[in-house]
Coordinates of C-alpha atoms and ligand atoms in Angstrom, one line a residue:
M70 CA 0.0 0.0 0.0
R71 CA 1.3 3.4 -1.0
L72 CA -0.5 6.0 1.1
V73 CA -0.3 9.7 1.9
L74 CA -1.7 11.0 5.2
L75 CA -2.7 14.6 5.1
G76 CA -3.8 16.9 7.9
A77 CA -2.9 20.0 9.8
P78 CA 0.1 20.0 12.1
G79 CA -1.2 18.2 15.3
S80 CA -4.1 16.5 13.5
G81 CA -2.7 13.1 14.6
K82 CA -1.0 12.0 11.4
G83 CA 2.1 10.7 13.2
T84 CA 0.0 9.1 16.0
Q85 CA -2.2 7.2 13.5
A86 CA 0.7 6.3 11.1
A87 CA 2.4 4.5 14.0
R88 CA -0.6 2.1 14.1
L89 CA -1.2 2.0 10.4
K90 CA 2.4 0.8 9.7
V91 CA 1.7 -2.3 11.8
A92 CA -1.7 -3.0 10.2
L93 CA -0.5 -2.4 6.6
E94 CA 3.1 -3.8 7.1
V95 CA 4.8 -0.9 5.4
P96 CA 7.1 1.7 6.8
H97 CA 6.0 5.1 8.2
I98 CA 7.9 7.9 6.6
S99 CA 7.4 11.2 8.3
T100 CA 9.3 14.2 6.8
G101 CA 8.9 15.9 10.2
D102 CA 10.6 13.0 11.9
L103 CA 13.4 12.9 9.2
L104 CA 14.0 16.6 9.8
R105 CA 13.9 16.3 13.6
A106 CA 16.5 13.4 13.3
A107 CA 18.7 15.6 11.1
V108 CA 18.4 18.5 13.7
A109 CA 19.2 16.1 16.6
A110 CA 22.2 14.7 14.7
G111 CA 23.5 18.2 14.0
T112 CA 24.0 17.5 10.3
P113 CA 24.5 20.5 8.0
L114 CA 21.0 20.0 6.7
G115 CA 19.7 19.8 10.3
L116 CA 21.4 23.0 11.2
K117 CA 19.7 24.7 8.3
A118 CA 16.3 23.2 9.1
K119 CA 16.3 23.9 12.9
A120 CA 15.5 27.7 12.9
V121 CA 13.0 27.3 10.1
M122 CA 11.1 24.6 12.0
E123 CA 11.2 26.4 15.3
A124 CA 9.7 29.5 13.6
G125 CA 6.8 27.2 12.4
Q126 CA 7.8 27.7 8.7
L127 CA 8.2 25.1 6.0
V128 CA 11.7 23.9 5.3
S129 CA 12.8 24.4 1.6
D130 CA 11.3 22.0 -0.9
A131 CA 14.7 20.9 -2.2
I132 CA 15.9 19.8 1.2
V133 CA 12.8 17.9 2.0
L134 CA 12.7 16.2 -1.4
G135 CA 16.3 15.1 -1.2
M136 CA 15.7 13.5 2.2
L137 CA 12.5 11.8 1.0
E138 CA 14.2 10.4 -2.2
Q139 CA 16.9 8.8 0.0
R140 CA 14.4 7.3 2.3
L141 CA 12.2 5.9 -0.5
A142 CA 15.3 4.3 -2.0
Q143 CA 15.7 2.1 1.1
A144 CA 14.8 -1.6 0.8
D145 CA 11.8 -1.5 3.2
A146 CA 10.0 1.1 1.2
Q147 CA 9.9 -1.1 -1.9
A148 CA 6.7 -2.8 -0.6
G149 CA 4.9 0.5 0.0
F150 CA 4.9 3.3 2.5
I151 CA 2.8 5.6 4.6
L152 CA 3.9 9.2 3.8
D153 CA 3.2 11.6 6.7
G154 CA 3.7 15.3 6.3
Y155 CA 4.5 15.3 2.6
P156 CA 3.4 16.8 0.3
R157 CA 2.8 20.1 2.0
N158 CA 2.4 22.4 -0.9
L159 CA 1.6 22.1 -4.7
A160 CA 5.3 22.1 -5.7
Q161 CA 5.8 19.1 -3.4
V162 CA 2.7 17.4 -5.0
Q163 CA 4.4 17.7 -8.4
A164 CA 7.8 16.6 -7.1
L165 CA 6.2 13.5 -5.5
D166 CA 4.2 12.7 -8.7
D167 CA 7.4 12.9 -10.7
L168 CA 9.5 10.9 -8.2
L169 CA 6.9 8.1 -7.9
A170 CA 6.4 7.9 -11.7
R171 CA 10.2 7.5 -12.0
L172 CA 10.1 4.7 -9.4
G173 CA 7.0 3.1 -11.0
Q174 CA 5.2 3.3 -7.7
P175 CA 2.1 5.4 -8.0
L176 CA 0.0 6.4 -5.0
E177 CA -2.9 4.2 -4.1
A178 CA -4.7 6.3 -1.5
V179 CA -4.7 9.7 0.2
V180 CA -6.4 10.2 3.6
K181 CA -6.9 13.5 5.2
L182 CA -7.5 13.8 9.0
K183 CA -10.0 16.6 9.6
V184 CA -9.6 18.3 13.0
P185 CA -10.8 21.8 14.0
S186 CA -8.1 24.4 14.8
E187 CA -9.2 24.9 18.4
V188 CA -8.8 21.2 19.1
I189 CA -5.3 21.2 17.5
V190 CA -4.2 24.2 19.6
G191 CA -5.3 22.3 22.7
R192 CA -3.5 19.1 21.7
T193 CA -0.2 20.7 20.8
E194 CA -0.3 22.9 23.9
L195 CA -0.5 19.6 26.0
R196 CA 2.5 18.3 24.0
F197 CA 4.4 21.6 24.5
K198 CA 4.0 21.3 28.2
A199 CA 5.0 17.6 28.2
E200 CA 7.9 17.6 25.7
G201 CA 8.8 21.3 25.2
R202 CA 8.8 21.1 21.3
A203 CA 9.5 24.7 20.3
D204 CA 7.1 24.5 17.3
D205 CA 4.3 23.4 19.6
H206 CA 4.2 26.8 21.4
P207 CA 0.6 28.1 20.9
D208 CA 1.8 31.2 19.0
T209 CA 3.9 29.0 16.7
V210 CA 1.0 26.5 16.2
R211 CA -1.2 29.4 15.1
K212 CA 1.5 30.3 12.5
R213 CA 1.7 26.7 11.3
L214 CA -2.1 26.5 11.0
A215 CA -2.1 29.7 8.8
I216 CA 0.6 28.2 6.6
Y217 CA -1.4 25.0 6.4
A218 CA -4.5 26.9 5.3
E219 CA -2.6 28.8 2.7
Q220 CA -0.2 26.1 1.3
T221 CA -1.4 22.7 2.3
A222 CA -5.2 22.9 2.0
P223 CA -4.8 23.2 -1.9
V224 CA -2.9 19.8 -1.7
A225 CA -6.1 18.1 -0.4
E226 CA -8.1 19.9 -3.1
Y227 CA -5.7 18.5 -5.8
Y228 CA -6.2 14.9 -4.6
A229 CA -10.0 15.5 -4.2
R230 CA -10.1 16.5 -7.9
A231 CA -7.9 13.4 -8.8
G232 CA -10.5 11.2 -7.0
T233 CA -8.0 9.7 -4.5
L234 CA -8.8 11.7 -1.4
R235 CA -10.7 10.3 1.6
I236 CA -11.6 12.6 4.4
V237 CA -11.7 11.1 7.9
D238 CA -13.0 12.8 11.1
G239 CA -9.8 13.1 13.3
V240 CA -11.7 14.0 16.5
G241 CA -12.2 11.1 19.0
S242 CA -10.3 8.4 20.8
L243 CA -7.1 7.0 19.1
D244 CA -9.1 3.7 18.5
E245 CA -12.1 5.5 17.0
V246 CA -9.9 7.5 14.6
F247 CA -7.9 4.4 13.6
A248 CA -11.1 2.4 12.9
R249 CA -12.4 5.3 10.7
I250 CA -9.1 5.4 8.7
L251 CA -9.1 1.6 8.2
A252 CA -12.7 1.8 7.0
A253 CA -11.9 4.6 4.6
L254 CA -8.9 2.6 3.3
S255 CA -10.6 -0.8 2.9
P256 CA -11.4 -0.4 -0.9
A257 CA -7.8 0.6 -1.6
V258 CA -6.4 -2.2 0.7
A259 CA -8.5 -4.7 -1.2
A260 CA -7.4 -3.4 -4.6
S261 CA -3.7 -3.4 -3.4
A262 CA -4.0 -7.1 -2.3
L263 CA -5.2 -8.1 -5.7
R264 CA -2.1 -6.7 -7.4
Ligands
B4P1736 P1 5.1 17.4 11.6 O1 6.1 16.5 12.2 O2 4.4 16.9 10.4 O3 4.0 18.0 12.6 P2 3.3 17.3 13.9 O4 2.9 18.4 14.8 O5 4.1 16.2 14.5 O6 1.9 16.7 13.2 P3 1.1 15.4 13.4 O7 -0.1 15.5 12.6 O8 2.0 14.2 13.0 O9 0.7 15.3 14.9 P4 0.8 14.2 16.0 O10 0.3 12.8 15.5 O11 2.2 14.2 16.5 O12 5.9 18.8 11.1 C1 6.8 19.5 11.9 C2 7.6 20.6 11.1 O13 8.5 19.9 10.2 C3 6.8 21.5 10.2 O14 6.2 22.6 10.9 C4 7.8 21.9 9.1 O15 8.6 23.0 9.6 C5 8.7 20.7 9.0 N1 8.2 19.9 7.8 C6 7.7 18.6 7.9 N2 7.4 18.1 6.7 C7 7.7 19.1 5.8 C8 7.6 19.3 4.4 N3 7.0 18.3 3.6 N4 8.0 20.4 3.8 C9 8.5 21.4 4.5 N5 8.6 21.4 5.9 C10 8.2 20.2 6.5 O16 -0.2 14.6 17.1 C11 -0.1 15.9 17.8 C12 -0.5 15.7 19.2 O17 -1.9 15.4 19.3 C13 0.3 14.6 20.0 O18 0.6 15.1 21.2 C14 -0.7 13.5 20.1 O19 -0.5 12.7 21.2 C15 -2.1 14.2 20.1 N6 -3.1 13.4 19.5 C16 -3.1 12.8 18.3 N7 -4.3 12.2 18.0 C17 -5.1 12.5 19.1 C18 -6.5 12.2 19.4 N8 -7.3 11.5 18.6 N9 -7.0 12.8 20.5 C19 -6.3 13.5 21.3 N10 -5.0 13.8 21.1 C20 -4.4 13.3 20.0

């Protein structure tokens, strides 16, 4: 299964992807996690990304695409993947289409988690208190939500027009949201199993 998970920052993409990777037996590839790992390792790329992420902005398309290409080339991604946090703007949609066409691995499903902004601000504030992630500060989350509305919402519209988008209510317990995603994916999972 080759799946893209869309949703605002804090909508629960990473949380649900951790469960989906077990159910679908494909790796969870989060561009946010790849960037945070580069920051933690202090690589030149991580040093560039750190300030951008802490300000709640998007890291440059070229940096994120380079990281993603490397990750998709790894052996475990040949059987499929759950892409979380990518694509985040229309340029990244085009880059992903081109990359997957080159790899002969077209997307099979796109799921968007729909969560109201006030719920997101509440969730990320809890994580800010628990983990101290700079981009979870409420002021920064509001900035990230504005960037999402401006740059990432058109990505969902693109996949809706292409007929691949499924929208799932992301408010509820982790089990409830997970069950909704599996239900939304069941036609795509069945089609993938036939291939
Ligand atoms: P991400 O890593 O994508 O952001 P996130 O806040 O972790 O979002 P996610 O939706 O995964 O939320 P989570 O499950 O953790 O991006 C971070 C930054 O990286 C971006 O701002 C950007 O700078 C950079 N970046 C990443 N990809 C990029 C790209 N493609 N291009 C450019 N820049 C890029 O859930 C959030 C919280 O809610 C957690 O505390 C969780 O426990 C809680 N939660 C989840 N589900 C819940 C539920 N059902 N009920 C209650 N709480 C829930």
